[in-house]
Coordinates of C-alpha atoms in Angstrom, one line a residue:
M1 CA 50.5 17.0 -63.6
A2 CA 49.1 20.3 -65.1
E3 CA 52.0 22.3 -66.1
S4 CA 51.1 25.3 -64.6
F5 CA 49.5 25.4 -61.0
L6 CA 47.1 27.9 -62.6
T7 CA 45.4 24.7 -64.6
D8 CA 44.1 22.9 -61.1
I9 CA 43.6 26.2 -59.4
K10 CA 40.9 27.2 -62.8
K11 CA 39.7 23.3 -62.5
H12 CA 39.3 23.3 -58.6
F13 CA 38.2 26.9 -57.7
G14 CA 37.7 28.7 -60.9
S15 CA 39.8 31.8 -62.7
G16 CA 39.9 34.5 -59.5
N17 CA 42.8 34.3 -57.2
Y18 CA 40.3 35.2 -54.3
E19 CA 37.1 35.6 -53.9
G20 CA 35.3 38.9 -52.7
D21 CA 33.3 41.9 -52.9
E22 CA 34.8 45.4 -54.9
F23 CA 36.5 46.4 -51.1
G24 CA 38.0 42.8 -51.1
G25 CA 35.8 41.9 -48.4
A26 CA 35.7 37.9 -47.8
S27 CA 32.8 36.4 -50.2
G28 CA 29.5 37.2 -48.9
T29 CA 30.3 39.6 -46.5
S30 CA 30.1 43.6 -47.7
G31 CA 32.8 45.3 -47.1
Q32 CA 32.8 49.1 -45.9
G33 CA 35.7 49.9 -45.0
L34 CA 36.8 49.3 -41.3
P35 CA 34.8 48.9 -38.6
T36 CA 34.6 51.7 -35.5
G37 CA 35.4 51.0 -32.0
T38 CA 38.6 50.4 -29.4
P39 CA 41.4 49.2 -30.9
G40 CA 42.6 45.4 -29.9
N41 CA 44.9 44.7 -27.4
F42 CA 48.4 44.6 -28.4
M43 CA 49.6 41.0 -28.6
F44 CA 52.6 40.0 -26.6
A45 CA 53.3 36.1 -28.2
T46 CA 55.9 33.5 -28.1
G47 CA 55.9 30.8 -30.5
I48 CA 56.7 26.7 -30.8
E49 CA 59.4 25.9 -33.0
C50 CA 57.5 23.3 -35.1
S51 CA 60.0 23.6 -38.9
Y52 CA 60.0 20.0 -40.9
P53 CA 61.6 20.1 -44.0
T54 CA 63.7 17.5 -45.7
I55 CA 67.1 17.2 -45.8
E56 CA 69.3 14.3 -47.9
H57 CA 67.1 14.3 -51.0
G58 CA 64.0 13.4 -49.0
K59 CA 65.5 10.6 -46.8
V60 CA 65.2 12.5 -43.3
R61 CA 62.0 14.6 -42.3
R62 CA 63.5 17.2 -39.8
D63 CA 60.3 17.6 -37.5
L64 CA 61.4 19.8 -35.1
L65 CA 58.2 19.3 -32.4
E66 CA 59.7 16.2 -31.6
E67 CA 63.7 17.0 -31.6
C68 CA 62.6 19.5 -29.4
G69 CA 60.5 17.1 -27.5
H70 CA 57.3 18.8 -27.8
Y71 CA 55.2 15.6 -28.9
E72 CA 56.0 14.5 -25.1
H73 CA 55.7 17.7 -23.2
W74 CA 52.7 19.7 -25.2
K75 CA 51.0 20.3 -22.4
K76 CA 53.5 21.6 -20.1
D77 CA 54.3 23.4 -22.7
L78 CA 51.1 24.9 -23.1
Q79 CA 51.7 25.8 -19.5
L80 CA 53.9 27.4 -19.7
V81 CA 52.8 29.7 -22.3
Q82 CA 50.2 30.8 -19.5
D83 CA 52.7 30.5 -17.0
M84 CA 54.7 33.5 -18.5
G85 CA 51.5 35.5 -18.7
L86 CA 51.4 35.8 -22.5
K87 CA 47.7 35.3 -24.3
V88 CA 49.4 34.2 -27.8
L89 CA 50.8 31.4 -29.3
R90 CA 52.5 30.9 -33.3
Y91 CA 51.3 27.4 -33.0
G92 CA 52.2 25.1 -36.0
L93 CA 50.2 21.9 -36.8
P94 CA 52.2 19.6 -38.1
Y95 CA 50.9 19.7 -41.8
Y96 CA 53.1 16.7 -43.3
S97 CA 51.4 14.3 -40.7
I98 CA 48.1 15.5 -40.8
H99 CA 47.4 15.5 -44.2
K100 CA 47.8 12.0 -45.5
G101 CA 45.8 12.0 -48.5
P102 CA 43.7 14.3 -51.2
G103 CA 40.7 14.7 -48.3
E104 CA 42.4 12.5 -46.1
Y105 CA 43.7 13.6 -42.5
D106 CA 45.2 12.4 -39.3
W107 CA 44.0 15.0 -36.2
E108 CA 44.3 12.9 -33.3
F109 CA 47.4 15.3 -31.7
A110 CA 45.8 18.6 -33.1
D111 CA 42.7 17.7 -31.5
K112 CA 44.0 17.4 -28.5
V113 CA 46.5 20.5 -28.4
M114 CA 43.8 22.3 -29.7
A115 CA 41.7 22.0 -27.1
E116 CA 44.0 22.5 -24.3
I117 CA 44.9 25.8 -26.3
Q118 CA 41.2 26.6 -25.6
R119 CA 40.6 26.2 -22.1
L120 CA 43.7 27.7 -21.5
G121 CA 42.7 30.6 -23.4
I122 CA 45.7 31.3 -25.6
T123 CA 45.1 32.9 -28.9
P124 CA 46.8 31.0 -31.0
I125 CA 48.1 32.2 -34.5
L126 CA 47.8 28.8 -36.2
D127 CA 51.1 28.2 -38.9
L128 CA 49.6 25.6 -41.2
M129 CA 53.0 25.4 -43.3
H130 CA 56.4 25.4 -42.0
F131 CA 58.9 24.6 -44.7
G132 CA 57.6 21.2 -45.7
V133 CA 55.0 19.2 -47.3
P134 CA 53.8 15.6 -47.1
D135 CA 55.9 13.2 -48.4
W136 CA 52.9 12.0 -51.3
L137 CA 53.1 15.8 -52.1
G138 CA 56.5 15.6 -52.9
N139 CA 58.1 19.3 -53.0
F140 CA 57.9 22.8 -54.1
Q141 CA 58.1 21.9 -57.5
N142 CA 54.3 20.4 -57.6
P143 CA 52.3 22.4 -59.4
E144 CA 49.2 20.9 -57.4
L145 CA 50.1 21.7 -54.5
P146 CA 47.9 25.1 -54.4
V147 CA 44.6 23.0 -54.7
H148 CA 45.5 20.4 -52.2
F149 CA 47.4 22.8 -49.3
A150 CA 43.9 24.7 -49.9
E151 CA 41.5 21.8 -48.9
Y152 CA 43.3 21.4 -46.1
C153 CA 43.2 24.9 -44.9
G154 CA 39.9 24.5 -45.4
A155 CA 39.6 21.6 -43.2
V156 CA 41.1 23.3 -40.6
A157 CA 39.3 25.8 -40.6
E158 CA 36.2 24.0 -40.6
R159 CA 37.2 21.9 -37.6
Y160 CA 38.4 24.6 -35.4
P161 CA 36.2 26.9 -36.3
W162 CA 37.5 29.4 -33.4
V163 CA 40.4 30.2 -34.6
R164 CA 40.7 33.8 -35.9
Y165 CA 44.4 33.9 -36.7
Y166 CA 46.6 32.1 -39.3
T167 CA 49.8 32.3 -41.2
P168 CA 49.0 29.6 -44.0
I169 CA 52.6 29.6 -45.0
N170 CA 55.5 30.0 -42.9
E171 CA 58.8 32.5 -45.0
I172 CA 57.4 31.6 -48.0
Y173 CA 60.9 33.5 -49.6
V174 CA 63.2 31.6 -47.0
T175 CA 61.6 28.5 -47.4
A176 CA 61.9 28.7 -52.1
K177 CA 65.3 29.5 -51.2
L178 CA 66.8 27.6 -49.1
S179 CA 64.7 24.5 -50.7
A180 CA 65.2 25.7 -54.5
K181 CA 68.0 28.3 -54.6
D182 CA 71.1 27.0 -52.4
G183 CA 69.9 23.2 -52.2
I184 CA 69.7 22.7 -48.6
W185 CA 65.7 21.5 -48.1
N186 CA 62.9 19.6 -49.7
E187 CA 64.1 19.5 -53.6
Q188 CA 67.4 20.7 -52.8
L189 CA 68.1 22.8 -56.2
R190 CA 70.0 25.0 -57.4
S191 CA 68.2 27.4 -59.9
D192 CA 66.8 30.7 -60.5
K193 CA 64.1 28.6 -62.3
A194 CA 63.2 26.4 -59.4
F195 CA 63.5 29.2 -56.6
V196 CA 60.7 31.5 -58.7
T197 CA 58.4 27.6 -59.0
A198 CA 58.6 27.1 -55.7
L199 CA 57.8 30.8 -55.0
K200 CA 55.3 30.7 -56.8
H201 CA 53.4 27.6 -56.3
M202 CA 54.0 29.1 -52.3
V203 CA 52.3 32.4 -53.3
A204 CA 49.6 30.5 -54.9
A205 CA 48.8 28.2 -52.2
S206 CA 48.8 30.6 -49.3
I207 CA 46.5 33.0 -51.4
M208 CA 43.8 30.2 -52.2
G209 CA 44.4 28.6 -48.4
N210 CA 43.6 32.3 -47.4
Q211 CA 40.3 32.4 -49.7
Q212 CA 39.2 29.0 -48.0
I213 CA 40.1 29.8 -44.6
A214 CA 37.7 33.0 -45.1
K215 CA 34.7 31.2 -46.4
R216 CA 34.6 29.7 -42.8
R217 CA 35.7 32.6 -41.0
P218 CA 35.1 36.2 -42.7
D219 CA 36.9 37.8 -40.0
C220 CA 39.9 36.4 -40.3
V221 CA 43.3 38.0 -39.4
I222 CA 46.1 36.8 -41.7
V223 CA 49.5 37.0 -40.2
Q224 CA 51.7 36.6 -42.8
S225 CA 55.8 35.8 -41.5
E226 CA 58.8 36.8 -43.6
S227 CA 62.1 37.3 -42.8
A228 CA 63.3 40.9 -42.8
E229 CA 66.6 40.5 -45.4
Y230 CA 69.1 42.8 -46.2
T231 CA 72.9 42.2 -47.5
H232 CA 75.2 45.3 -47.6
E233 CA 78.3 44.9 -49.8
L234 CA 80.6 47.1 -48.7
R235 CA 82.7 47.2 -52.1
T236 CA 82.9 50.7 -54.3
E237 CA 81.7 48.7 -57.5
R238 CA 78.1 46.9 -57.0
T239 CA 77.8 43.3 -58.0
P240 CA 74.9 42.9 -59.3
H241 CA 73.4 39.9 -58.7
I242 CA 73.8 41.2 -54.8
Q243 CA 71.5 44.2 -55.8
L244 CA 69.1 41.7 -57.6
E245 CA 68.6 39.5 -54.0
N246 CA 68.2 42.9 -52.5
K247 CA 65.1 43.4 -54.6
L248 CA 63.9 39.7 -54.6
R249 CA 63.7 39.4 -50.5
F250 CA 60.7 41.4 -51.5
L251 CA 59.0 38.6 -54.4
A252 CA 57.2 36.8 -51.8
L253 CA 55.3 39.5 -50.3
D254 CA 55.0 41.6 -53.8
L255 CA 53.4 38.4 -55.4
L256 CA 50.8 37.9 -52.0
Y257 CA 49.7 41.0 -52.1
A258 CA 49.5 42.1 -56.0
H259 CA 52.7 44.6 -55.5
H260 CA 54.1 45.0 -59.4
P261 CA 58.1 45.0 -58.6
D262 CA 60.4 46.7 -61.0
G263 CA 61.0 45.8 -64.3
E264 CA 64.0 44.0 -63.4
V265 CA 62.6 41.6 -61.4
Y266 CA 59.6 41.6 -63.5
Q267 CA 62.2 39.8 -66.4
Y268 CA 63.8 38.0 -64.0
L269 CA 60.3 36.4 -63.2
H270 CA 59.4 35.9 -67.2
E271 CA 63.0 34.6 -67.7
N272 CA 62.8 31.9 -65.2
G273 CA 59.6 30.5 -65.7
M274 CA 56.2 32.5 -64.5
S275 CA 54.0 33.2 -67.3
K276 CA 52.4 36.6 -68.0
E277 CA 49.0 34.5 -67.3
E278 CA 50.6 33.4 -63.8
Y279 CA 51.7 37.1 -63.3
D280 CA 48.4 38.7 -64.2
W281 CA 46.7 36.0 -61.8
F282 CA 48.8 37.4 -58.8
M283 CA 48.6 41.1 -59.4
A284 CA 44.7 40.6 -60.1
G285 CA 44.3 41.5 -56.0
E286 CA 44.8 40.8 -52.6
P287 CA 43.8 37.9 -50.5
P288 CA 40.8 38.3 -48.5
G289 CA 40.5 38.9 -44.6
Y290 CA 42.8 41.4 -42.4
Q291 CA 46.5 41.6 -43.5
I292 CA 49.3 41.5 -41.2
M293 CA 52.6 42.1 -42.1
G294 CA 54.9 40.1 -40.2
N295 CA 58.6 40.5 -40.3
D296 CA 61.3 38.1 -38.5
Y297 CA 64.7 39.2 -37.5
Y298 CA 67.5 37.3 -36.4
G299 CA 71.0 39.3 -36.4
R300 CA 72.3 36.9 -39.1
N301 CA 69.1 38.2 -41.4
E302 CA 72.1 41.2 -42.2
R303 CA 74.4 40.7 -44.0
M304 CA 77.8 42.3 -44.8
I305 CA 80.3 41.5 -47.8
L306 CA 83.3 42.6 -47.3
P307 CA 85.5 43.4 -51.0
D308 CA 87.4 40.0 -50.6
G309 CA 84.2 38.4 -50.4
E310 CA 84.3 37.0 -47.3
V311 CA 80.3 37.4 -45.6
L312 CA 79.8 38.6 -41.8
V313 CA 76.4 38.5 -39.8
A314 CA 75.6 42.7 -39.3
S315 CA 73.4 42.2 -36.7
D316 CA 71.7 45.2 -35.8
V317 CA 73.8 47.4 -38.6
M318 CA 70.2 48.4 -39.9
G319 CA 67.3 45.8 -37.3
W320 CA 64.2 45.2 -37.2
F321 CA 63.2 49.0 -37.7
N322 CA 64.8 50.1 -40.4
I323 CA 64.5 47.1 -42.3
T324 CA 61.0 46.7 -41.4
H325 CA 60.4 50.5 -42.2
D326 CA 61.6 49.6 -45.6
Y327 CA 58.7 46.7 -46.2
Y328 CA 56.0 49.0 -44.1
L329 CA 56.6 51.8 -46.7
R330 CA 56.4 49.4 -49.5
Y331 CA 53.0 47.3 -48.5
R332 CA 51.7 50.1 -46.2
K333 CA 50.1 47.2 -43.9
P334 CA 50.3 46.8 -39.8
V335 CA 53.3 45.1 -38.7
M336 CA 53.9 42.4 -36.3
H337 CA 57.4 41.2 -35.3
T338 CA 56.7 37.7 -35.1
E339 CA 60.1 35.8 -34.8
T340 CA 63.5 36.7 -32.6
N341 CA 65.8 35.1 -30.7
I342 CA 69.4 35.0 -30.3
F343 CA 71.7 31.8 -29.6
D344 CA 74.1 32.9 -26.1
P345 CA 71.2 32.9 -23.3
N346 CA 73.4 35.2 -21.2
E347 CA 73.2 37.7 -24.0
A348 CA 68.9 36.8 -25.1
P349 CA 67.9 39.8 -22.1
A350 CA 69.7 42.5 -24.0
W351 CA 68.5 41.2 -27.6
L352 CA 65.2 41.2 -25.7
W353 CA 65.0 45.1 -24.3
K354 CA 67.0 45.6 -28.2
Q355 CA 64.3 44.1 -30.0
W356 CA 62.1 46.2 -28.0
V357 CA 63.1 49.4 -28.6
N358 CA 62.9 48.5 -32.2
I359 CA 59.6 48.1 -31.2
L360 CA 59.0 51.7 -29.7
Q361 CA 60.7 53.2 -32.6
M362 CA 58.3 52.3 -34.9
R363 CA 55.3 52.6 -32.7
K364 CA 56.9 56.6 -32.6
T365 CA 56.8 57.2 -36.3
G366 CA 52.8 56.4 -36.2
V367 CA 53.1 53.1 -37.9
P368 CA 50.6 50.6 -36.6
V369 CA 52.7 47.9 -34.6
L370 CA 50.2 44.6 -33.6
G371 CA 52.4 42.5 -31.4
F372 CA 55.7 40.8 -30.4
T373 CA 57.1 37.4 -30.3
W374 CA 60.0 35.8 -28.6
Y375 CA 60.4 32.5 -30.3
S376 CA 60.7 30.3 -29.7
L377 CA 59.2 29.3 -25.9
I378 CA 61.6 26.2 -25.8
D379 CA 65.4 25.6 -26.8
Q380 CA 66.1 24.8 -30.6
V381 CA 67.9 22.1 -32.5
D382 CA 70.2 22.1 -35.1
W383 CA 69.4 26.1 -36.2
N384 CA 73.5 26.7 -36.0
R385 CA 73.6 24.9 -39.4
G386 CA 70.1 25.9 -40.9
L387 CA 68.8 22.0 -40.4
E388 CA 70.9 20.9 -42.9
V389 CA 72.9 18.6 -41.0
K390 CA 71.1 16.1 -38.5
E391 CA 73.6 16.9 -35.8
G392 CA 71.9 17.1 -32.2
T393 CA 73.1 20.8 -31.4
V394 CA 71.1 22.4 -29.1
N395 CA 70.5 26.4 -29.6
A396 CA 69.8 27.9 -26.4
C397 CA 67.7 30.7 -27.7
G398 CA 64.6 29.6 -25.9
L399 CA 62.5 30.7 -22.9
F400 CA 62.8 27.8 -21.4
D401 CA 65.6 25.0 -22.3
M402 CA 65.1 21.6 -23.0
D403 CA 64.4 20.5 -19.4
R404 CA 61.7 23.1 -19.3
N405 CA 63.7 25.1 -16.9
P406 CA 63.7 29.0 -17.2
R407 CA 66.6 30.7 -19.6
P408 CA 67.7 34.3 -18.8
V409 CA 65.4 35.4 -21.2
A410 CA 62.1 34.4 -19.2
A411 CA 62.7 36.4 -16.5
A412 CA 63.6 39.6 -18.6
Y413 CA 60.7 38.9 -21.1
R414 CA 58.1 38.8 -17.5
K415 CA 59.7 42.1 -16.8
L416 CA 58.8 44.0 -20.3
L417 CA 55.2 42.4 -19.6
Q418 CA 55.1 44.3 -16.4
E419 CA 55.6 47.4 -17.7
Y420 CA 54.0 47.5 -21.0
G421 CA 51.6 45.0 -21.0
Q422 CA 48.2 47.1 -20.9
I423 CA 49.7 48.9 -23.9
T424 CA 46.9 49.1 -27.0
I425 CA 47.5 49.9 -30.8
I426 CA 48.4 53.4 -31.5
P427 CA 45.6 55.0 -33.0
H428 CA 46.5 56.6 -36.1
G429 CA 44.2 57.9 -38.8
E430 CA 41.8 54.9 -39.4
L431 CA 43.5 52.0 -38.2
F432 CA 43.1 48.3 -38.2
E433 CA 40.5 47.0 -34.9
Q434 CA 40.3 43.5 -34.0
T435 CA 36.4 43.1 -33.8
T436 CA 34.1 40.5 -34.9
R437 CA 32.6 42.0 -38.0
P438 CA 34.0 40.4 -41.1
A439 CA 37.1 41.5 -42.9
T440 CA 37.7 44.5 -45.4
L441 CA 40.6 43.5 -47.7
K442 CA 42.7 47.0 -47.3
V443 CA 44.0 48.6 -44.6
E444 CA 44.6 52.4 -45.1
I445 CA 46.5 54.5 -43.1

């Protein structure tokens, strides 16, 4: 096994972390700034919960597509998306069960679902890795992950050439933290070095996967879903490690978008196993394609630490608008609200409208907001425990329950669509536009 992920990448793909022209456009295209034309429509979306990490040190696979009944009801689920009047669906193919080995794939389930999505005229944002990897790849400590995952991304883009929107790896920061620092999923490690290792392998995998997608689909749109996090420390004397955590929440996107972190974070990376060669590789440039920064927000993403150390959920103290605005000022990317829900079905309609107020506030500031997602279509299972224990507890956070009956939030979302369904992306200078022209790397606002 290679000591560094760069060894395998250079062997298979060469030394660059992206292939593009001087403007950063996908290989074989000419990047000349943004195309002109009519801005695309705002993307109202939902998603189908598809997490599949392992727990109990790899002995148990959590497959939420199975636990939420999607394998049995996939055709009904897709029809519900259409019946809701939604045009866009965050959809995750089960990577762990499709990719059987190097160059070996089982497309049976994926082919059926993708054909139905295409027939119904739904635009998928195709999620290619969601919290887990195939058993033969082990876990996120494996430096060979970027090469094998990139080949999988290329195979998906080859098989479904009509798909334009992708999330190569969902919530990289959260995946690395829960798998390698909090000891809950997959490798179940608890160290800063393991966290940095998982993070750099996943970001490298996302970059190389993005490259392979762009070779097949030069106008690809990459929606990088990341958790909008913040911890409020309610102490007069701040704790260094908590203040560092508030910086590390940006780390996955810093590496993905070639944004230099501050000196403290750079030192943290160096002390925990990232070589200068690896760091320079990440900072060489951004991936090709149109890049959208997706921010997921749940009330539990925002926390308060009291003077005695007690941790409380801080729902909506800052909220999606304020936290995401910090991310926007850092990266200057078009944004999308890529996930939200609440576990109390009676409070869900109000939560939906509150999140929509956040969207409207962001638009008022001139920030290009491309879409909003209620996640997910169907109730989920065991997310009250972070999937750590397999209890079978139903989390009533879907637009529909496990029997595919509507929750109150479904009616609220329909009402929102009736009122706002025809809004477009607000023009603001030279803005992101959805056209058929090959993508350029940087979106200048």
